[in-house]
Coordinates of C-alpha atoms and ligand atoms in Angstrom, one line a residue:
N1 CA 8.1 -7.7 21.0
D2 CA 9.6 -4.2 21.1
M3 CA 9.1 -3.4 17.5
L4 CA 5.3 -4.1 17.6
R5 CA 4.9 -2.3 20.9
W6 CA 6.5 0.8 19.4
Q7 CA 3.8 0.8 16.6
R8 CA 1.1 1.9 19.1
T9 CA 0.5 5.6 18.5
G10 CA 1.1 8.4 21.0
F11 CA -1.6 11.0 20.0
H12 CA -4.0 9.2 17.7
F13 CA -7.3 7.7 18.8
Q14 CA -7.0 4.1 19.6
P15 CA -9.2 1.9 21.9
E16 CA -7.2 0.0 24.5
K17 CA -7.2 -3.1 22.3
N18 CA -8.9 -4.9 19.4
F19 CA -10.3 -3.8 16.1
Q20 CA -11.8 -0.4 15.2
A21 CA -13.0 0.9 11.9
D22 CA -15.5 3.5 10.6
P23 CA -16.1 6.7 12.7
N24 CA -19.9 6.7 13.3
A25 CA -19.9 10.4 13.5
A26 CA -19.4 12.6 16.5
M27 CA -21.2 15.4 18.3
F28 CA -20.6 18.1 20.8
Y29 CA -23.0 17.6 23.7
K30 CA -23.1 19.3 27.1
G31 CA -19.4 20.1 27.1
W32 CA -18.1 16.8 25.7
Y33 CA -17.1 15.7 22.2
H34 CA -18.7 12.3 21.8
F35 CA -17.1 9.9 19.4
F36 CA -18.7 6.7 18.2
Y37 CA -16.9 4.1 16.0
Q38 CA -17.1 0.6 14.7
Y39 CA -15.5 -1.6 17.3
N40 CA -15.0 -5.3 17.6
P41 CA -14.7 -6.0 21.4
T42 CA -13.7 -9.6 20.7
G43 CA -10.9 -9.6 18.2
V44 CA -8.4 -7.8 16.0
A45 CA -10.4 -8.1 12.7
W46 CA -13.9 -7.3 11.5
D47 CA -16.5 -9.9 12.4
Y48 CA -20.2 -10.2 13.2
T49 CA -19.7 -8.9 16.8
I50 CA -19.0 -5.5 15.3
S51 CA -20.4 -2.9 17.8
W52 CA -20.5 0.8 18.5
G53 CA -17.6 2.0 20.7
H54 CA -18.0 5.3 22.5
A55 CA -15.5 7.8 23.9
V56 CA -15.6 11.4 25.1
S57 CA -13.1 14.1 25.0
K58 CA -12.8 17.8 25.8
D59 CA -10.4 18.5 23.0
L60 CA -10.7 15.8 20.3
L61 CA -7.3 14.4 21.5
H62 CA -7.5 13.2 25.1
W63 CA -10.1 10.5 25.4
N64 CA -12.1 8.7 28.0
Y65 CA -13.2 5.3 26.9
L66 CA -16.9 4.8 27.8
P67 CA -18.8 1.5 27.8
M68 CA -19.9 0.5 24.3
A69 CA -23.0 2.3 23.2
L70 CA -24.6 -0.4 21.0
R71 CA -24.0 -4.2 20.7
P72 CA -25.5 -6.8 18.5
D73 CA -28.3 -8.2 20.8
H74 CA -31.5 -8.2 18.7
W75 CA -32.5 -10.3 15.7
Y76 CA -32.3 -7.2 13.5
D77 CA -28.6 -6.6 14.4
R78 CA -27.5 -10.1 15.3
K79 CA -24.8 -10.0 12.7
G80 CA -23.5 -6.6 13.7
V81 CA -24.3 -3.0 14.6
W82 CA -22.9 -1.5 11.5
S83 CA -22.3 2.1 10.5
G84 CA -24.7 5.0 10.9
Y85 CA -24.8 8.4 12.2
S86 CA -25.2 10.0 15.6
T87 CA -26.9 13.4 15.4
L88 CA -27.8 16.1 17.7
L89 CA -31.0 17.5 16.2
P90 CA -31.7 21.2 16.3
D91 CA -34.6 20.6 18.8
G92 CA -32.2 19.1 21.3
R93 CA -33.0 15.4 20.7
I94 CA -30.3 13.0 19.8
V95 CA -30.9 10.1 17.4
V96 CA -28.7 7.3 16.2
L97 CA -29.6 5.6 13.0
Y98 CA -27.5 2.6 12.1
T99 CA -27.5 -0.4 9.9
G100 CA -28.1 -3.8 11.4
G101 CA -27.0 -7.1 9.9
T102 CA -29.9 -9.4 10.5
K103 CA -29.5 -13.2 11.3
E104 CA -30.0 -13.7 7.5
L105 CA -27.5 -10.9 6.7
V106 CA -30.2 -8.5 5.4
Q107 CA -29.2 -4.9 5.9
V108 CA -31.9 -3.1 7.8
Q109 CA -31.9 0.4 9.4
N110 CA -32.5 0.8 13.1
L111 CA -33.1 3.6 15.6
A112 CA -31.5 4.1 19.0
V113 CA -31.7 7.0 21.4
P114 CA -30.0 8.0 24.7
V115 CA -31.9 6.9 27.8
N116 CA -31.1 10.0 29.7
L117 CA -30.6 13.3 27.8
S118 CA -29.5 15.1 31.0
D119 CA -26.5 12.8 31.2
P120 CA -23.6 14.6 29.6
L121 CA -21.9 11.3 29.0
L122 CA -24.9 9.7 27.3
L123 CA -23.9 6.4 28.9
E124 CA -27.1 4.4 28.2
W125 CA -28.7 3.8 24.9
K126 CA -32.0 2.2 24.1
K127 CA -33.0 0.6 20.8
S128 CA -36.4 1.4 19.4
H129 CA -39.1 -1.3 20.0
V130 CA -40.2 -0.8 16.4
N131 CA -36.8 -1.7 14.9
P132 CA -36.1 -2.3 12.1
I133 CA -37.5 0.9 10.9
L134 CA -36.4 0.3 7.3
V135 CA -35.9 -2.9 5.2
P136 CA -34.5 -2.9 1.7
P137 CA -37.1 -1.5 -0.7
P138 CA -38.1 -3.4 -3.9
G139 CA -35.3 -3.4 -6.5
I140 CA -32.5 -3.0 -3.9
E141 CA -30.4 -6.0 -2.9
D142 CA -30.4 -7.1 0.7
H143 CA -26.7 -6.4 1.0
D144 CA -26.7 -3.0 -0.7
F145 CA -28.6 -0.9 1.8
R146 CA -26.6 0.7 4.5
D147 CA -25.2 3.7 6.5
P148 CA -28.2 5.9 7.1
F149 CA -27.7 9.6 7.6
P150 CA -30.3 12.2 8.6
V151 CA -29.3 15.0 6.4
W152 CA -31.8 17.7 6.5
Y153 CA -34.8 19.0 8.3
N154 CA -37.6 20.8 6.4
E155 CA -39.3 23.3 8.8
S156 CA -42.3 23.9 6.6
D157 CA -43.6 20.3 6.8
S158 CA -41.5 19.1 9.8
R159 CA -39.9 16.3 7.9
W160 CA -36.4 14.9 8.1
H161 CA -34.7 13.6 5.0
V162 CA -32.5 10.6 5.6
V163 CA -30.2 9.3 2.9
I164 CA -28.9 5.8 2.4
G165 CA -26.1 4.5 0.1
S166 CA -26.8 1.8 -2.4
K167 CA -26.1 0.7 -6.0
D168 CA -28.4 0.0 -8.9
P169 CA -28.4 -3.2 -11.0
E170 CA -26.0 -1.7 -13.6
H171 CA -23.5 -1.1 -10.8
Y172 CA -23.9 2.7 -10.6
G173 CA -23.7 4.1 -7.1
I174 CA -27.0 5.6 -5.9
V175 CA -28.2 7.5 -2.9
L176 CA -31.8 6.8 -1.7
I177 CA -33.8 9.4 0.1
Y178 CA -36.5 8.8 2.8
T179 CA -38.5 11.4 4.6
T180 CA -39.8 11.0 8.2
K181 CA -41.4 13.1 10.9
D182 CA -40.7 10.7 13.8
F183 CA -37.8 8.4 12.7
V184 CA -40.3 5.6 12.9
N185 CA -42.5 6.0 9.8
F186 CA -40.6 6.6 6.6
T187 CA -41.5 7.5 3.0
L188 CA -39.2 6.5 0.2
L189 CA -39.0 9.4 -2.4
P190 CA -39.3 8.4 -6.0
N191 CA -36.2 10.3 -7.0
I192 CA -32.7 9.8 -5.7
L193 CA -30.2 12.3 -4.4
H194 CA -27.5 11.3 -6.9
S195 CA -26.5 8.6 -9.3
T196 CA -22.8 8.3 -10.1
K197 CA -21.7 9.0 -13.6
Q198 CA -19.6 5.9 -13.7
P199 CA -20.4 2.3 -12.6
V200 CA -18.4 2.7 -9.4
G201 CA -20.5 0.3 -7.3
M202 CA -21.8 0.4 -3.8
L203 CA -21.6 3.8 -2.0
E204 CA -20.8 3.4 1.7
C205 CA -21.0 6.1 4.4
V206 CA -22.6 8.8 2.3
D207 CA -22.1 12.3 3.6
L208 CA -23.5 15.6 2.3
F209 CA -22.8 19.1 3.7
P210 CA -22.4 22.7 2.6
V211 CA -19.2 24.8 2.5
A212 CA -19.0 28.5 2.2
T213 CA -17.4 29.8 -1.0
T214 CA -16.1 33.1 0.5
D215 CA -13.6 33.5 3.3
S216 CA -15.9 35.9 5.2
R217 CA -18.6 33.2 5.5
A218 CA -16.3 30.3 6.1
N219 CA -16.7 30.2 9.8
Q220 CA -20.4 30.8 9.9
A221 CA -22.5 28.0 11.1
L222 CA -22.7 25.6 8.2
D223 CA -24.9 23.0 9.7
M224 CA -26.5 21.0 7.0
T225 CA -29.6 20.2 9.0
T226 CA -30.7 23.8 9.0
M227 CA -28.8 25.3 6.0
R228 CA -30.8 26.3 2.9
P229 CA -29.0 26.3 -0.5
G230 CA -28.3 29.9 -1.6
P231 CA -25.6 32.2 -2.8
G232 CA -22.2 31.8 -1.3
L233 CA -22.6 28.0 -0.7
K234 CA -21.5 24.9 -2.4
Y235 CA -22.3 21.4 -1.5
V236 CA -20.0 18.4 -0.9
L237 CA -21.2 14.9 -1.6
K238 CA -18.9 12.2 -0.3
A239 CA -19.0 8.5 -0.5
S240 CA -16.8 5.6 0.3
M241 CA -16.3 3.3 -2.7
D242 CA -16.7 -0.3 -1.6
D243 CA -15.1 -1.6 -4.7
E244 CA -12.0 0.6 -4.6
R245 CA -11.8 1.4 -0.9
H246 CA -11.3 5.1 -1.2
D247 CA -13.3 8.1 0.0
Y248 CA -14.2 10.4 -2.9
Y249 CA -16.0 13.7 -2.9
A250 CA -17.5 16.0 -5.5
L251 CA -18.2 19.7 -5.3
G252 CA -21.6 20.7 -6.6
S253 CA -25.0 22.2 -6.1
F254 CA -27.9 21.0 -4.2
D255 CA -31.5 21.6 -5.1
L256 CA -34.0 21.4 -2.2
D257 CA -37.2 21.0 -4.3
S258 CA -36.0 18.0 -6.1
F259 CA -33.6 17.0 -3.3
T260 CA -30.8 16.3 -5.8
F261 CA -27.1 16.9 -5.9
T262 CA -25.5 17.9 -9.1
P263 CA -21.7 17.9 -9.5
D264 CA -20.1 21.1 -10.9
D265 CA -18.1 18.9 -13.3
E266 CA -19.4 15.5 -14.3
T267 CA -15.9 14.3 -15.2
I268 CA -14.8 14.6 -11.6
D269 CA -18.1 13.3 -10.1
V270 CA -18.0 11.4 -6.8
G271 CA -16.2 8.1 -7.3
I272 CA -13.9 9.3 -10.1
G273 CA -12.5 12.7 -9.1
L274 CA -11.3 14.2 -5.9
R275 CA -10.3 12.2 -2.8
Y276 CA -10.1 13.3 0.8
D277 CA -6.9 11.5 1.1
W278 CA -4.7 9.8 -1.5
G279 CA -3.3 7.2 1.0
K280 CA -4.9 4.8 3.4
F281 CA -8.2 6.4 4.7
Y282 CA -11.7 5.1 4.6
A283 CA -15.4 5.3 5.7
S284 CA -15.0 8.9 6.9
K285 CA -17.8 11.0 8.3
T286 CA -18.0 14.7 9.1
F287 CA -19.8 16.4 11.9
Y288 CA -20.8 19.9 12.5
D289 CA -19.1 21.2 15.7
Q290 CA -21.5 24.0 16.9
E291 CA -19.1 24.8 19.8
K292 CA -16.3 26.0 17.5
Q293 CA -18.4 26.5 14.4
R294 CA -16.5 24.2 12.2
R295 CA -17.0 21.0 10.2
V296 CA -14.7 18.2 11.3
L297 CA -13.7 15.1 9.4
W298 CA -12.7 11.7 10.7
G299 CA -11.8 8.5 8.8
Y300 CA -10.2 5.3 9.8
V301 CA -6.8 4.2 8.7
G302 CA -6.5 0.4 8.6
E303 CA -3.5 -1.9 8.9
V304 CA -1.4 -2.9 5.9
D305 CA 0.7 -5.5 7.7
S306 CA -0.1 -9.1 8.3
K307 CA -3.1 -10.4 10.3
R308 CA -0.5 -12.3 12.4
D309 CA 1.1 -9.0 13.5
D310 CA -2.3 -7.5 14.3
A311 CA -2.9 -10.5 16.6
L312 CA 0.5 -10.0 18.2
K313 CA -0.1 -6.3 18.7
G314 CA -3.6 -6.9 20.0
W315 CA -5.1 -4.0 18.1
A316 CA -5.8 -2.9 14.6
S317 CA -6.6 0.4 12.8
L318 CA -6.3 4.0 13.8
Q319 CA -8.5 7.1 13.4
N320 CA -6.8 10.0 11.7
I321 CA -6.3 13.2 13.6
P322 CA -9.6 15.0 13.1
R323 CA -9.4 17.5 10.2
T324 CA -11.4 20.7 9.7
I325 CA -13.0 21.1 6.2
L326 CA -13.2 24.3 4.3
F327 CA -13.7 25.2 0.7
D328 CA -10.5 26.4 -1.0
T329 CA -11.5 30.0 -1.9
K330 CA -8.2 30.4 -3.9
T331 CA -8.4 27.5 -6.3
K332 CA -12.2 27.1 -6.1
S333 CA -11.7 23.5 -7.2
N334 CA -11.0 21.5 -4.0
L335 CA -11.5 21.4 -0.3
I336 CA -8.9 22.3 2.3
L337 CA -8.4 19.6 5.0
W338 CA -6.3 20.5 8.0
P339 CA -5.6 19.0 11.4
V340 CA -7.8 20.6 14.1
E341 CA -6.1 23.5 15.8
E342 CA -6.1 21.6 19.1
V343 CA -3.1 19.5 17.9
E344 CA -0.9 22.6 18.2
S345 CA -1.5 22.5 21.9
L346 CA 0.4 19.2 22.0
R347 CA 3.5 20.8 20.5
T348 CA 6.5 20.8 22.8
I349 CA 10.2 21.2 21.8
N350 CA 10.6 23.2 18.6
K351 CA 13.6 23.2 16.3
N352 CA 13.6 25.7 13.5
F353 CA 15.8 25.6 10.3
N354 CA 16.0 28.3 7.7
S355 CA 17.3 28.7 4.2
I356 CA 18.9 25.3 3.8
P357 CA 20.2 24.8 0.3
L358 CA 19.6 21.2 -1.0
Y359 CA 21.9 20.4 -3.9
P360 CA 20.8 17.9 -6.5
G361 CA 21.1 14.4 -5.1
S362 CA 21.6 15.4 -1.5
T363 CA 20.1 14.8 1.9
Y364 CA 20.2 16.9 5.1
Q365 CA 19.6 15.5 8.5
L366 CA 17.4 17.6 10.8
D367 CA 18.8 17.2 14.2
V368 CA 15.7 16.9 16.3
G369 CA 16.4 13.9 18.6
E370 CA 14.0 11.0 18.8
A371 CA 11.7 11.5 15.8
T372 CA 8.7 9.3 16.4
Q373 CA 6.0 11.9 17.4
L374 CA 6.4 15.0 15.3
D375 CA 4.6 17.9 13.7
I376 CA 6.7 19.2 10.7
V377 CA 5.9 22.3 8.7
A378 CA 8.2 23.0 5.8
E379 CA 8.4 25.4 2.8
F380 CA 10.5 24.9 -0.3
E381 CA 11.6 27.0 -3.2
V382 CA 12.9 25.6 -6.5
D383 CA 15.7 27.5 -8.2
E384 CA 14.1 29.8 -10.8
K385 CA 16.8 29.3 -13.3
A386 CA 16.3 25.6 -13.3
I387 CA 12.6 26.0 -13.7
E388 CA 13.1 28.4 -16.7
A389 CA 15.6 26.1 -18.3
T390 CA 13.3 23.1 -18.1
A391 CA 11.4 22.4 -21.3
E392 CA 8.6 19.8 -21.5
A393 CA 9.4 17.2 -18.9
D394 CA 7.8 14.1 -17.3
V395 CA 4.4 14.8 -19.0
T396 CA 3.0 11.5 -17.9
Y397 CA 4.4 11.5 -14.3
N398 CA 2.1 9.8 -11.9
C399 CA 2.9 9.2 -8.2
S400 CA 1.7 5.6 -8.1
T401 CA 3.5 4.4 -11.2
S402 CA 6.6 6.6 -10.7
G403 CA 8.8 4.2 -8.8
G404 CA 8.9 6.7 -5.9
A405 CA 11.5 9.0 -4.4
A406 CA 14.4 7.1 -5.9
N407 CA 13.3 8.0 -9.4
R408 CA 15.1 11.3 -10.4
G409 CA 13.7 14.0 -12.6
V410 CA 14.9 17.5 -13.5
L411 CA 12.8 19.4 -10.9
G412 CA 12.2 16.7 -8.3
P413 CA 11.5 14.8 -6.2
F414 CA 12.3 16.9 -3.1
G415 CA 10.8 16.9 0.4
L416 CA 11.2 15.0 3.6
L417 CA 12.2 11.5 4.8
V418 CA 10.5 10.6 8.0
L419 CA 10.9 7.5 10.2
A420 CA 14.2 7.0 8.6
N421 CA 17.2 5.1 10.0
Q422 CA 20.7 6.7 9.8
E423 CA 21.6 4.8 6.7
L424 CA 18.3 5.7 5.0
S425 CA 17.7 2.1 4.2
E426 CA 14.4 2.6 6.0
Q427 CA 12.5 5.8 5.2
T428 CA 9.1 7.1 4.3
A429 CA 9.4 9.9 1.7
T430 CA 6.9 12.7 1.3
Y431 CA 7.7 14.9 -1.6
F432 CA 6.9 17.1 -4.5
Y433 CA 7.8 16.3 -8.1
V434 CA 7.5 19.2 -10.5
S435 CA 7.0 18.6 -14.2
R436 CA 6.3 20.8 -17.3
G437 CA 3.4 19.8 -19.5
I438 CA 3.0 20.2 -23.3
D439 CA 1.0 23.4 -22.6
G440 CA 4.2 24.8 -21.0
N441 CA 2.7 25.0 -17.5
L442 CA 4.2 23.5 -14.4
R443 CA 2.4 20.7 -12.7
T444 CA 3.2 19.7 -9.1
H445 CA 2.7 16.1 -8.0
F446 CA 2.5 15.4 -4.2
C447 CA 3.5 11.9 -3.4
Q448 CA 4.2 9.7 -0.4
D449 CA 6.5 6.7 -1.0
E450 CA 6.1 3.7 1.3
L451 CA 8.3 1.4 -0.7
R452 CA 11.2 1.6 1.7
S453 CA 9.2 2.3 4.8
S454 CA 9.9 -1.1 6.4
K455 CA 12.3 -4.0 6.0
A456 CA 9.6 -6.4 7.3
G457 CA 7.8 -8.7 4.8
A458 CA 4.1 -9.1 4.2
I459 CA 3.4 -5.4 4.2
T460 CA 1.6 -3.6 1.4
K461 CA 3.8 -0.7 0.2
R462 CA 2.8 1.8 -2.4
V463 CA 3.5 5.2 -3.7
V464 CA 0.4 7.3 -3.2
G465 CA -0.5 10.9 -4.1
S466 CA -1.9 13.2 -6.8
T467 CA -1.3 16.5 -8.5
V468 CA -1.8 19.5 -6.3
P469 CA -2.4 23.2 -7.3
V470 CA 0.5 25.4 -6.6
L471 CA -0.5 29.0 -7.4
H472 CA 1.6 31.7 -8.7
G473 CA 3.9 33.1 -6.0
E474 CA 3.4 30.2 -3.6
T475 CA 6.1 28.1 -2.2
W476 CA 5.9 24.3 -2.1
A477 CA 4.5 23.6 1.4
L478 CA 4.3 20.4 3.4
R479 CA 2.9 19.6 6.8
I480 CA 3.6 16.1 8.2
L481 CA 2.3 14.5 11.4
V482 CA 4.4 11.5 12.4
D483 CA 3.1 9.2 15.1
H484 CA 4.9 5.9 15.3
S485 CA 3.2 3.8 12.6
I486 CA 1.2 6.6 10.9
V487 CA 2.3 9.4 8.7
E488 CA -0.3 12.1 7.7
S489 CA 0.9 14.6 5.1
F490 CA -0.7 17.8 3.9
A491 CA 0.4 19.6 0.7
Q492 CA -0.2 23.3 0.0
R493 CA -1.9 23.8 3.4
G494 CA -4.4 21.1 3.0
R495 CA -5.3 21.0 -0.8
A496 CA -4.1 17.4 -1.0
V497 CA -3.6 14.9 1.8
A498 CA -1.9 11.5 1.9
T499 CA -1.9 9.1 4.9
S500 CA 0.3 6.0 5.2
R501 CA 0.7 3.2 7.7
V502 CA 4.3 2.3 8.1
Y503 CA 6.1 -0.3 10.2
P504 CA 9.8 0.4 10.4
T505 CA 12.0 -2.2 11.9
E506 CA 15.1 -0.1 12.5
A507 CA 13.9 3.5 12.4
I508 CA 12.2 3.1 15.8
Y509 CA 12.6 4.6 19.3
S510 CA 15.8 6.7 19.4
S511 CA 16.9 5.4 16.0
A512 CA 14.1 7.3 14.2
R513 CA 15.4 10.3 12.2
V514 CA 14.1 12.9 9.9
F515 CA 15.9 14.3 6.8
L516 CA 15.3 16.8 4.0
F517 CA 16.2 15.5 0.6
N518 CA 16.4 16.7 -3.0
N519 CA 16.7 14.0 -5.6
A520 CA 16.3 16.3 -8.7
T521 CA 19.1 16.0 -11.2
D522 CA 19.3 19.8 -12.1
A523 CA 17.5 22.1 -9.6
I524 CA 18.8 23.4 -6.4
V525 CA 15.9 23.4 -3.9
T526 CA 16.0 25.6 -0.8
A527 CA 14.2 24.6 2.3
K528 CA 13.1 28.2 3.2
T529 CA 11.8 27.3 6.6
V530 CA 11.4 24.1 8.5
N531 CA 9.7 23.9 11.9
V532 CA 9.8 20.6 13.7
W533 CA 7.8 20.2 16.9
H534 CA 7.8 17.2 19.2
I535 CA 4.2 16.2 20.0
N536 CA 3.2 15.1 23.5
S537 CA 1.4 11.8 24.0
T538 CA -2.2 12.1 25.0
Y539 CA -3.7 10.1 27.8
N540 CA -6.7 7.9 27.5
H541 CA -8.7 7.1 30.6
V542 CA -10.9 4.1 31.1
F543 CA -14.2 5.5 32.5
P544 CA -15.1 3.9 35.9
G545 CA -17.6 1.2 35.5
L546 CA -16.4 0.1 32.1
V547 CA -16.6 -3.6 31.8
A548 CA -13.4 -4.8 30.1
P549 CA -14.2 -6.6 26.9
Ligands
LIG1 C1 -17.5 0.6 5.7 C2 -18.6 -0.4 6.1 C3 -20.0 0.2 6.1 C4 -20.7 -0.7 7.1 C5 -19.6 -1.0 8.1 C6 -19.6 -2.3 8.8 O1 -16.3 0.3 6.1 O2 -18.5 -1.5 5.2 O3 -20.6 0.3 4.9 O4 -21.8 -0.2 7.6 O5 -18.4 -0.9 7.4 O6 -18.6 -2.4 9.8

């Protein structure tokens, strides 16, 4: 039906059909970005036929679907070719390490390499005849040993370090370390890379990489495989929490001798502190793009509608628009995640609005035509007098328990309503809510309210978000990418991010609108500048010779 057809995105990565999940890293090789991902060629949900899909692109946006890279066809991956990492090694070799689900559902690690390194498309892959290269070591459960990642190469003894996520018997997340010279023979180190400070459970898709702490070094090559810890660098440890289904990161230091990661602040260790994304986003991986000297992040954004609708649509899950990752040199307490610059090349018609006063309790329609594929950049100012007049307010405010954009406070909520119908009975609200703490300081909450995003039943709807630093003299800034059934929002130029899947029933096709709103009771908010661009659809080609699943 029309409504479900409309939900397919215009510029996000989607296979032609069926289920996709974890990005299994990416690499730039001989002129192409290669993207690998968990893909089920046989259905719209995860099952034991999970495989590695493969696509190539010149710009991370327009994709060619290639034949699948890896399928479950050996005893050691009979129950699925699970996640892992594809890496271009500094010596020019390419290795894929992945977890296989064996016949008995033991998680083992396997090696695969391209058959022909001179083929820019890396069409053919061969699995090592010595697979599995690793089985769960003593003390580790058969189902707690997955997602290998070759993290660092030690030149002095020519050994690779490979990390693997797990958990200990007390339910603390741990990261095991192996060393290897040839990716065939491995040694388990007695120490671990990190053990979480709380019993957060199994760590999936562990990632570790450096970021530069000064702007001047930000764009230098920060390739983990060759980078040595030193001044001007911090390290990011990221893990996907199997219990909670969110991707957490911690900023910290990394010691090469002991091969350990130590968070700067134990109270915001991985699993309890910072998230890449406060909405729907999971099993992410970064890769180092040597072509543009940047680190790029991908995660998958699952469905929150019914399995029945997934079956009717014929597909499930999206990949977010790839995001560059930098350290925030202003706050020094978080990363900056931002859509890759290539997205800007998809911008077409632009509408610009300036200095629009938003009175308490008002909305303002942005006349932009059909509002289903948009890139919106907006900056707001809150009336100074209202801020000064506000004493302690909303000290305990929290996006997820707030009741959303309908709940009024003195200094918010204000922001945008996207994928809204004319009557606003369907809308996804992305907004700021400013409160004043007992210490007298202002706190800004950045929230995305899905509660009225769809009139359809059987959909999980939440209010997601977190606090976000707004520094002295800064405006409140939002960027929102709207693409049919996904809304990716960035606050304060990437300090906090929230992604939602939404399934409007009325705000679709030419009925989709976008509004500014201010639901504060006291403060006048000014939309200083709002830029709205329409975003072109990207094409996706099926490579000749691809056997349709
Ligand atoms: C994360 C995950 C990984 C696993 C893969 C299997 O979503 O559970 O830990 O390797 O999915 O598809």
